[in-house]
Each structure stands twice: as structure tokens, then as C-alpha cells.
Amino acid sequence: MKVKLRLASPALLPVPNNRGKSSHLVVVEPTKDNNLDQIPKGVNPRDLDESSLVYKDILDSFMSRDSLFSVNNGGACVVIDSDSLSISECGDWIEFKCDGENSGHYDGQHSIAAVVEGVNSLEDEAEGHSFLLHLADEELFNDRLEIRGVAKSWNNRQTQKPRSEEDILGKFDSIKCHLPPFYLSNVSWKENQKNQNGDIIPPECSVTQVMSIMATMLSQAHIFGLTSTEEILK
């Protein structure tokens, strides 16, 4: 099976490895005639779930012509037949084969499917919607187990906890400005934050606990008619 895709950038970026095998990062621009569904499913154990949040988010970003679409998804990783990657003389197209036993995408299945649906549903071409592919020759891997090991390392990425996201956006700044330095440095505003001793601050000292205590204090203060900080803290 020969796959032909239009390049969004004429450059093929080699990814060095100590095995001396071919691996490249390429940025493509899928079209209706040359879409990502040319790439077969490889060593990818999961079936596609069109109802998943990842699928919906990527598709929504694509359909909205979001200028940040290219960074709203992680692209896809694909095993290709060894030494099959080529670029056209004009530098506008790449071709590669996926006929090997382990060839095909092993990560990014939902991203590929969402882009395919998006491209096919648009009346015009999806110009400017670039998509990152990591193409690795099949001989780079010793076996299917090694491919899955690489895929697992991608899938083991942890999502950010809500408090970390809120902190980076400055949502807790109004609380921080009222806390003395000692308390400020011993509250866990984000994941894996360390205290003055270099130890990770325990969950019971997270900002969510601080806010729970504040909510209790403020409700009690309202009941007893306390208005100032000094009165509340007595």
C-alpha cells in the first residue's frame, strides 16, 4: 500500500537514533484526494471510539478553522516500510509504503480519524491545517512488543490536575496576596510542588483544602455577624 500526502512544509526532519535506522518528522496537509485514512492501522490495540472526548475536541478544532489546530493535537506515529519514504522533485509531496506486518499507525488513531472526517466534510480544501507525522522505518524496532513499548510511553502522559491549570492562569493570586510567606510556600498550589525543605507538599495542604477551610470560616463568620479578618481569626 503506497501512501501519498501533500507536504505543508518541504522539510523532512531526521530524528537521530543510535541504531542508524531511518526516522523522520514531517508536517503534512491532508486533502480529500490524499487523506490520512490511507495510513492503515498498525500495532494499535484499541478500536476507534468516535464518541471520545479526544476525537470530539480535535474535530471541533479542525472544523472551526482554529489557527491553533496544529498544536491542539499531538499528530500521529507511524511505522512505514523500511527505506520506502521519498519526496517529490518539486518538494510538495511525500510517498511511503505500509505493507509490512507491523506497518501503520501505532499512536494517534483518534487524531487521524478526526482529521479525516473534518477534511471530508469541508466543501473546500482544509488549507493551513497541518498535521504532524512521526514516520519510523519498521527495521528501527526489534519486534511488535518494542513498538507497543514506545506507544505506551506516549499514552502514559498524565493530564494536568485542575488546580495546576487554575494556578498557571493566576486564579489563586487573590488568595496568595493575603497569606504570609511561610504559609504561601507551604500550600500546594500545583502538582508536585515542594515546600521549603524540598519535600513534596502533601494533599492535605493543597489549595483545595485551604479553600474548603475558608468556605467554612466565612459561612460561620456570616452567621455570627463577623465582618473583618481580625474578627474572623480570633
mmCIF file of N, CA, C and O in Angstrom, residues 65-146:
data_model
loop_
_atom_site.group_PDB
_atom_site.id
_atom_site.type_symbol
_atom_site.label_atom_id
_atom_site.label_comp_id
_atom_site.label_asym_id
_atom_site.label_seq_id
_atom_site.Cartn_x
_atom_site.Cartn_y
_atom_site.Cartn_z
ATOM 1 N N ARG A 65 -11.806 25.933 11.980
ATOM 2 C CA ARG A 65 -10.683 26.589 11.288
ATOM 3 C C ARG A 65 -9.798 27.297 12.300
ATOM 4 O O ARG A 65 -9.257 28.384 12.049
ATOM 5 N N ASP A 66 -9.654 26.669 13.456
ATOM 6 C CA ASP A 66 -8.844 27.215 14.540
ATOM 7 C C ASP A 66 -7.392 27.346 14.082
ATOM 8 O O ASP A 66 -6.785 26.385 13.619
ATOM 9 N N SER A 67 -6.834 28.540 14.224
ATOM 10 C CA SER A 67 -5.448 28.746 13.807
ATOM 11 C C SER A 67 -4.473 27.970 14.685
ATOM 12 O O SER A 67 -3.307 27.808 14.326
ATOM 13 N N LEU A 68 -4.952 27.483 15.837
ATOM 14 C CA LEU A 68 -4.101 26.711 16.732
ATOM 15 C C LEU A 68 -4.298 25.201 16.556
ATOM 16 O O LEU A 68 -3.833 24.417 17.370
ATOM 17 N N PHE A 69 -4.986 24.807 15.487
ATOM 18 C CA PHE A 69 -5.268 23.385 15.309
ATOM 19 C C PHE A 69 -4.008 22.529 15.326
ATOM 20 O O PHE A 69 -3.970 21.464 15.932
ATOM 21 N N SER A 70 -2.958 23.007 14.686
ATOM 22 C CA SER A 70 -1.736 22.205 14.578
ATOM 23 C C SER A 70 -1.094 21.923 15.918
ATOM 24 O O SER A 70 -0.322 20.958 16.049
ATOM 25 N N VAL A 71 -1.391 22.732 16.940
ATOM 26 C CA VAL A 71 -0.848 22.467 18.275
ATOM 27 C C VAL A 71 -1.920 21.962 19.232
ATOM 28 O O VAL A 71 -1.658 21.775 20.419
ATOM 29 N N ASN A 72 -3.126 21.761 18.726
ATOM 30 C CA ASN A 72 -4.204 21.219 19.552
ATOM 31 C C ASN A 72 -4.239 19.696 19.541
ATOM 32 O O ASN A 72 -5.101 19.083 20.158
ATOM 33 N N ASN A 73 -3.312 19.087 18.799
ATOM 34 C CA ASN A 73 -3.247 17.627 18.783
ATOM 35 C C ASN A 73 -1.789 17.208 18.659
ATOM 36 O O ASN A 73 -0.927 17.995 18.260
ATOM 37 N N GLY A 74 -1.512 15.986 19.029
ATOM 38 C CA GLY A 74 -0.132 15.504 19.040
ATOM 39 C C GLY A 74 0.303 14.838 17.762
ATOM 40 O O GLY A 74 1.382 14.243 17.706
ATOM 41 N N GLY A 75 -0.536 14.915 16.729
ATOM 42 C CA GLY A 75 -0.186 14.242 15.488
ATOM 43 C C GLY A 75 -0.310 12.727 15.620
ATOM 44 O O GLY A 75 -1.110 12.228 16.406
ATOM 45 N N ALA A 76 0.499 12.000 14.868
ATOM 46 C CA ALA A 76 0.420 10.539 14.883
ATOM 47 C C ALA A 76 1.796 9.935 14.646
ATOM 48 O O ALA A 76 2.666 10.548 14.018
ATOM 49 N N CYS A 77 1.989 8.739 15.158
ATOM 50 C CA CYS A 77 3.231 7.981 14.968
ATOM 51 C C CYS A 77 2.930 6.794 14.059
ATOM 52 O O CYS A 77 1.957 6.059 14.290
ATOM 53 N N VAL A 78 3.768 6.611 13.040
ATOM 54 C CA VAL A 78 3.500 5.602 12.017
ATOM 55 C C VAL A 78 4.765 4.800 11.720
ATOM 56 O O VAL A 78 5.850 5.372 11.550
ATOM 57 N N VAL A 79 4.603 3.489 11.681
ATOM 58 C CA VAL A 79 5.675 2.614 11.219
ATOM 59 C C VAL A 79 5.495 2.430 9.717
ATOM 60 O O VAL A 79 4.404 2.096 9.252
ATOM 61 N N ILE A 80 6.552 2.678 8.949
ATOM 62 C CA ILE A 80 6.477 2.529 7.497
ATOM 63 C C ILE A 80 7.477 1.470 7.033
ATOM 64 O O ILE A 80 8.401 1.109 7.763
ATOM 65 N N ASP A 81 7.275 0.970 5.833
ATOM 66 C CA ASP A 81 8.222 0.006 5.269
ATOM 67 C C ASP A 81 9.596 0.653 5.174
ATOM 68 O O ASP A 81 9.727 1.808 4.743
ATOM 69 N N SER A 82 10.602 -0.083 5.559
ATOM 70 C CA SER A 82 11.957 0.458 5.590
ATOM 71 C C SER A 82 12.397 0.967 4.216
ATOM 72 O O SER A 82 12.152 0.318 3.190
ATOM 73 N N ASP A 83 13.003 2.139 4.210
ATOM 74 C CA ASP A 83 13.564 2.762 3.008
ATOM 75 C C ASP A 83 12.521 3.068 1.935
ATOM 76 O O ASP A 83 12.849 3.178 0.753
ATOM 77 N N SER A 84 11.263 3.224 2.332
ATOM 78 C CA SER A 84 10.207 3.497 1.349
ATOM 79 C C SER A 84 9.838 4.971 1.263
ATOM 80 O O SER A 84 9.093 5.378 0.375
ATOM 81 N N LEU A 85 10.354 5.784 2.173
ATOM 82 C CA LEU A 85 9.990 7.199 2.197
ATOM 83 C C LEU A 85 10.707 7.961 1.084
ATOM 84 O O LEU A 85 11.921 7.860 0.921
ATOM 85 N N SER A 86 9.932 8.732 0.329
ATOM 86 C CA SER A 86 10.514 9.541 -0.736
ATOM 87 C C SER A 86 9.764 10.863 -0.829
ATOM 88 O O SER A 86 8.614 10.981 -0.393
ATOM 89 N N ILE A 87 10.421 11.864 -1.383
ATOM 90 C CA ILE A 87 9.832 13.182 -1.557
ATOM 91 C C ILE A 87 9.879 13.533 -3.039
ATOM 92 O O ILE A 87 10.838 13.192 -3.740
ATOM 93 N N SER A 88 8.831 14.175 -3.532
ATOM 94 C CA SER A 88 8.761 14.506 -4.952
ATOM 95 C C SER A 88 9.811 15.541 -5.323
ATOM 96 O O SER A 88 10.333 16.265 -4.459
ATOM 97 N N GLU A 89 10.112 15.620 -6.603
ATOM 98 C CA GLU A 89 11.133 16.562 -7.073
ATOM 99 C C GLU A 89 10.758 18.004 -6.767
ATOM 100 O O GLU A 89 11.611 18.838 -6.468
ATOM 101 N N CYS A 90 9.468 18.292 -6.827
ATOM 102 C CA CYS A 90 9.021 19.660 -6.552
ATOM 103 C C CYS A 90 8.978 19.953 -5.049
ATOM 104 O O CYS A 90 8.813 21.103 -4.633
ATOM 105 N N GLY A 91 9.093 18.911 -4.229
ATOM 106 C CA GLY A 91 9.100 19.083 -2.784
ATOM 107 C C GLY A 91 7.740 19.282 -2.164
ATOM 108 O O GLY A 91 7.636 19.675 -0.998
ATOM 109 N N ASP A 92 6.678 18.983 -2.918
ATOM 110 C CA ASP A 92 5.320 19.214 -2.426
ATOM 111 C C ASP A 92 4.655 17.961 -1.874
ATOM 112 O O ASP A 92 3.626 18.056 -1.194
ATOM 113 N N TRP A 93 5.209 16.785 -2.172
ATOM 114 C CA TRP A 93 4.558 15.533 -1.794
ATOM 115 C C TRP A 93 5.564 14.549 -1.210
ATOM 116 O O TRP A 93 6.741 14.573 -1.556
ATOM 117 N N ILE A 94 5.056 13.687 -0.323
ATOM 118 C CA ILE A 94 5.854 12.554 0.129
ATOM 119 C C ILE A 94 5.083 11.276 -0.175
ATOM 120 O O ILE A 94 3.849 11.280 -0.276
ATOM 121 N N GLU A 95 5.816 10.207 -0.329
ATOM 122 C CA GLU A 95 5.227 8.890 -0.506
ATOM 123 C C GLU A 95 5.965 7.902 0.380
ATOM 124 O O GLU A 95 7.180 8.027 0.598
ATOM 125 N N PHE A 96 5.228 6.935 0.879
ATOM 126 C CA PHE A 96 5.834 5.831 1.630
ATOM 127 C C PHE A 96 4.900 4.635 1.565
ATOM 128 O O PHE A 96 3.723 4.769 1.191
ATOM 129 N N LYS A 97 5.417 3.483 1.924
ATOM 130 C CA LYS A 97 4.620 2.261 1.872
ATOM 131 C C LYS A 97 4.344 1.728 3.276
ATOM 132 O O LYS A 97 5.142 1.909 4.188
ATOM 133 N N CYS A 98 3.197 1.064 3.398
ATOM 134 C CA CYS A 98 2.814 0.427 4.655
ATOM 135 C C CYS A 98 2.336 -0.996 4.369
ATOM 136 O O CYS A 98 1.169 -1.344 4.603
ATOM 137 N N ASP A 99 3.224 -1.818 3.838
ATOM 138 C CA ASP A 99 2.875 -3.202 3.505
ATOM 139 C C ASP A 99 3.419 -4.197 4.519
ATOM 140 O O ASP A 99 3.036 -5.366 4.509
ATOM 141 N N GLY A 100 4.329 -3.764 5.375
ATOM 142 C CA GLY A 100 4.945 -4.659 6.346
ATOM 143 C C GLY A 100 3.968 -5.148 7.399
ATOM 144 O O GLY A 100 2.911 -4.553 7.629
ATOM 145 N N GLU A 101 4.333 -6.217 8.052
ATOM 146 C CA GLU A 101 3.469 -6.822 9.072
ATOM 147 C C GLU A 101 3.159 -5.854 10.198
ATOM 148 O O GLU A 101 2.062 -5.864 10.770
ATOM 149 N N ASN A 102 4.126 -5.001 10.548
ATOM 150 C CA ASN A 102 3.939 -4.068 11.660
ATOM 151 C C ASN A 102 3.720 -2.627 11.203
ATOM 152 O O ASN A 102 3.701 -1.714 12.023
ATOM 153 N N SER A 103 3.577 -2.425 9.906
ATOM 154 C CA SER A 103 3.437 -1.068 9.383
ATOM 155 C C SER A 103 2.045 -0.501 9.673
ATOM 156 O O SER A 103 1.060 -1.238 9.750
ATOM 157 N N GLY A 104 1.996 0.816 9.805
ATOM 158 C CA GLY A 104 0.739 1.502 10.089
ATOM 159 C C GLY A 104 0.859 2.354 11.338
ATOM 160 O O GLY A 104 1.907 2.374 12.001
ATOM 161 N N HIS A 105 -0.201 3.080 11.673
ATOM 162 C CA HIS A 105 -0.138 3.958 12.847
ATOM 163 C C HIS A 105 -0.235 3.147 14.136
ATOM 164 O O HIS A 105 -1.017 2.211 14.242
ATOM 165 N N TYR A 106 0.598 3.530 15.110
ATOM 166 C CA TYR A 106 0.559 2.871 16.421
ATOM 167 C C TYR A 106 0.212 3.858 17.534
ATOM 168 O O TYR A 106 0.046 3.465 18.682
ATOM 169 N N ASP A 107 0.093 5.132 17.182
ATOM 170 C CA ASP A 107 -0.366 6.133 18.140
ATOM 171 C C ASP A 107 -0.973 7.287 17.347
ATOM 172 O O ASP A 107 -0.472 7.644 16.279
ATOM 173 N N GLY A 108 -2.074 7.854 17.863
ATOM 174 C CA GLY A 108 -2.729 8.973 17.186
ATOM 175 C C GLY A 108 -3.921 8.563 16.343
ATOM 176 O O GLY A 108 -4.354 9.302 15.461
ATOM 177 N N GLN A 109 -4.478 7.382 16.631
ATOM 178 C CA GLN A 109 -5.596 6.865 15.846
ATOM 179 C C GLN A 109 -6.784 7.824 15.835
ATOM 180 O O GLN A 109 -7.382 8.086 14.775
ATOM 181 N N HIS A 110 -7.129 8.385 16.998
ATOM 182 C CA HIS A 110 -8.293 9.266 17.074
ATOM 183 C C HIS A 110 -8.024 10.615 16.403
ATOM 184 O O HIS A 110 -8.928 11.225 15.826
ATOM 185 N N SER A 111 -6.777 11.070 16.459
ATOM 186 C CA SER A 111 -6.419 12.306 15.770
ATOM 187 C C SER A 111 -6.563 12.128 14.258
ATOM 188 O O SER A 111 -7.118 12.985 13.561
ATOM 189 N N ILE A 112 -6.060 10.998 13.748
ATOM 190 C CA ILE A 112 -6.158 10.717 12.314
ATOM 191 C C ILE A 112 -7.614 10.662 11.879
ATOM 192 O O ILE A 112 -8.014 11.289 10.893
ATOM 193 N N ALA A 113 -8.434 9.929 12.628
ATOM 194 C CA ALA A 113 -9.839 9.759 12.256
ATOM 195 C C ALA A 113 -10.592 11.083 12.284
ATOM 196 O O ALA A 113 -11.430 11.356 11.415
ATOM 197 N N ALA A 114 -10.302 11.920 13.277
ATOM 198 C CA ALA A 114 -10.980 13.215 13.375
ATOM 199 C C ALA A 114 -10.618 14.116 12.198
ATOM 200 O O ALA A 114 -11.474 14.802 11.634
ATOM 201 N N VAL A 115 -9.350 14.094 11.807
ATOM 202 C CA VAL A 115 -8.910 14.907 10.677
ATOM 203 C C VAL A 115 -9.532 14.400 9.374
ATOM 204 O O VAL A 115 -9.965 15.193 8.530
ATOM 205 N N VAL A 116 -9.591 13.091 9.216
ATOM 206 C CA VAL A 116 -10.206 12.506 8.019
ATOM 207 C C VAL A 116 -11.656 12.967 7.895
ATOM 208 O O VAL A 116 -12.100 13.398 6.824
ATOM 209 N N GLU A 117 -12.400 12.890 8.989
ATOM 210 C CA GLU A 117 -13.799 13.326 8.955
ATOM 211 C C GLU A 117 -13.895 14.817 8.653
ATOM 212 O O GLU A 117 -14.747 15.260 7.867
ATOM 213 N N GLY A 118 -13.010 15.592 9.275
ATOM 214 C CA GLY A 118 -13.030 17.034 9.061
ATOM 215 C C GLY A 118 -12.757 17.404 7.615
ATOM 216 O O GLY A 118 -13.473 18.222 7.025
ATOM 217 N N VAL A 119 -11.726 16.800 7.034
ATOM 218 C CA VAL A 119 -11.369 17.097 5.640
ATOM 219 C C VAL A 119 -12.512 16.720 4.702
ATOM 220 O O VAL A 119 -12.874 17.476 3.797
ATOM 221 N N ASN A 120 -13.095 15.557 4.909
ATOM 222 C CA ASN A 120 -14.156 15.077 4.015
ATOM 223 C C ASN A 120 -15.449 15.876 4.143
ATOM 224 O O ASN A 120 -16.253 15.912 3.202
ATOM 225 N N SER A 121 -15.658 16.524 5.264
ATOM 226 C CA SER A 121 -16.910 17.249 5.473
ATOM 227 C C SER A 121 -16.833 18.707 5.030
ATOM 228 O O SER A 121 -17.855 19.377 4.925
ATOM 229 N N LEU A 122 -15.628 19.202 4.769
ATOM 230 C CA LEU A 122 -15.481 20.580 4.312
ATOM 231 C C LEU A 122 -15.750 20.676 2.816
ATOM 232 O O LEU A 122 -15.375 19.785 2.051
ATOM 233 N N GLU A 123 -16.391 21.761 2.415
ATOM 234 C CA GLU A 123 -16.671 21.956 0.998
ATOM 235 C C GLU A 123 -15.405 22.303 0.226
ATOM 236 O O GLU A 123 -15.224 21.907 -0.910
ATOM 237 N N ASP A 124 -14.521 23.059 0.869
ATOM 238 C CA ASP A 124 -13.260 23.409 0.215
ATOM 239 C C ASP A 124 -12.118 22.642 0.882
ATOM 240 O O ASP A 124 -12.327 21.881 1.821
ATOM 241 N N GLU A 125 -10.925 22.821 0.387
ATOM 242 C CA GLU A 125 -9.773 22.151 0.962
ATOM 243 C C GLU A 125 -9.411 22.793 2.301
ATOM 244 O O GLU A 125 -9.597 23.994 2.513
ATOM 245 N N ALA A 126 -8.884 21.979 3.195
ATOM 246 C CA ALA A 126 -8.546 22.451 4.544
ATOM 247 C C ALA A 126 -7.149 23.055 4.562
ATOM 248 O O ALA A 126 -6.248 22.575 5.245
ATOM 249 N N GLU A 127 -6.946 24.101 3.783
ATOM 250 C CA GLU A 127 -5.632 24.718 3.695
ATOM 251 C C GLU A 127 -5.233 25.311 5.047
ATOM 252 O O GLU A 127 -6.031 25.912 5.735
ATOM 253 N N GLY A 128 -3.970 25.130 5.378
ATOM 254 C CA GLY A 128 -3.460 25.668 6.631
ATOM 255 C C GLY A 128 -3.612 24.736 7.806
ATOM 256 O O GLY A 128 -3.095 25.015 8.888
ATOM 257 N N HIS A 129 -4.308 23.619 7.627
ATOM 258 C CA HIS A 129 -4.483 22.657 8.708
ATOM 259 C C HIS A 129 -3.400 21.594 8.597
ATOM 260 O O HIS A 129 -3.586 20.541 7.997
ATOM 261 N N SER A 130 -2.266 21.889 9.153
ATOM 262 C CA SER A 130 -1.143 20.961 9.079
ATOM 263 C C SER A 130 -1.249 19.894 10.158
ATOM 264 O O SER A 130 -1.879 20.090 11.197
ATOM 265 N N PHE A 131 -0.616 18.750 9.902
ATOM 266 C CA PHE A 131 -0.700 17.606 10.805
ATOM 267 C C PHE A 131 0.684 16.957 10.881
ATOM 268 O O PHE A 131 1.308 16.668 9.861
ATOM 269 N N LEU A 132 1.155 16.731 12.101
ATOM 270 C CA LEU A 132 2.494 16.188 12.319
ATOM 271 C C LEU A 132 2.490 14.665 12.284
ATOM 272 O O LEU A 132 1.665 14.015 12.928
ATOM 273 N N LEU A 133 3.421 14.106 11.524
ATOM 274 C CA LEU A 133 3.602 12.657 11.474
ATOM 275 C C LEU A 133 5.036 12.313 11.861
ATOM 276 O O LEU A 133 5.987 12.941 11.391
ATOM 277 N N HIS A 134 5.155 11.320 12.731
ATOM 278 C CA HIS A 134 6.476 10.758 13.042
ATOM 279 C C HIS A 134 6.547 9.422 12.308
ATOM 280 O O HIS A 134 5.855 8.469 12.675
ATOM 281 N N LEU A 135 7.363 9.380 11.269
ATOM 282 C CA LEU A 135 7.482 8.192 10.428
ATOM 283 C C LEU A 135 8.760 7.437 10.786
ATOM 284 O O LEU A 135 9.861 7.988 10.695
ATOM 285 N N ALA A 136 8.607 6.191 11.193
ATOM 286 C CA ALA A 136 9.755 5.383 11.593
ATOM 287 C C ALA A 136 9.815 4.112 10.750
ATOM 288 O O ALA A 136 8.804 3.421 10.586
ATOM 289 N N ASP A 137 10.990 3.813 10.200
ATOM 290 C CA ASP A 137 11.165 2.583 9.439
ATOM 291 C C ASP A 137 10.901 1.374 10.329
ATOM 292 O O ASP A 137 11.272 1.365 11.508
ATOM 293 N N GLU A 138 10.286 0.358 9.755
ATOM 294 C CA GLU A 138 9.944 -0.839 10.526
ATOM 295 C C GLU A 138 11.175 -1.485 11.152
ATOM 296 O O GLU A 138 11.113 -2.008 12.267
ATOM 297 N N GLU A 139 12.312 -1.425 10.463
ATOM 298 C CA GLU A 139 13.504 -2.077 10.983
ATOM 299 C C GLU A 139 14.130 -1.332 12.162
ATOM 300 O O GLU A 139 15.083 -1.816 12.770
ATOM 301 N N LEU A 140 13.580 -0.159 12.490
ATOM 302 C CA LEU A 140 14.036 0.546 13.684
ATOM 303 C C LEU A 140 13.676 -0.239 14.945
ATOM 304 O O LEU A 140 14.371 -0.166 15.954
ATOM 305 N N PHE A 141 12.592 -1.014 14.875
ATOM 306 C CA PHE A 141 12.101 -1.769 16.032
ATOM 307 C C PHE A 141 12.483 -3.248 15.908
ATOM 308 O O PHE A 141 12.481 -3.802 14.815
ATOM 309 N N ASN A 142 12.761 -3.852 17.051
ATOM 310 C CA ASN A 142 13.122 -5.275 17.052
ATOM 311 C C ASN A 142 11.905 -6.165 16.859
ATOM 312 O O ASN A 142 11.997 -7.226 16.242
ATOM 313 N N ASP A 143 10.765 -5.754 17.415
ATOM 314 C CA ASP A 143 9.559 -6.569 17.317
ATOM 315 C C ASP A 143 8.331 -5.724 17.664
ATOM 316 O O ASP A 143 8.438 -4.538 17.965
ATOM 317 N N ARG A 144 7.152 -6.351 17.629
ATOM 318 C CA ARG A 144 5.900 -5.655 17.924
ATOM 319 C C ARG A 144 5.857 -5.172 19.367
ATOM 320 O O ARG A 144 5.302 -4.107 19.674
ATOM 321 N N LEU A 145 6.461 -5.945 20.260
ATOM 322 C CA LEU A 145 6.470 -5.579 21.674
ATOM 323 C C LEU A 145 7.196 -4.252 21.888
ATOM 324 O O LEU A 145 6.779 -3.425 22.705
ATOM 325 N N GLU A 146 8.260 -4.041 21.138
ATOM 326 C CA GLU A 146 9.008 -2.797 21.274
ATOM 327 C C GLU A 146 8.191 -1.620 20.752
ATOM 328 O O GLU A 146 8.250 -0.516 21.316
#
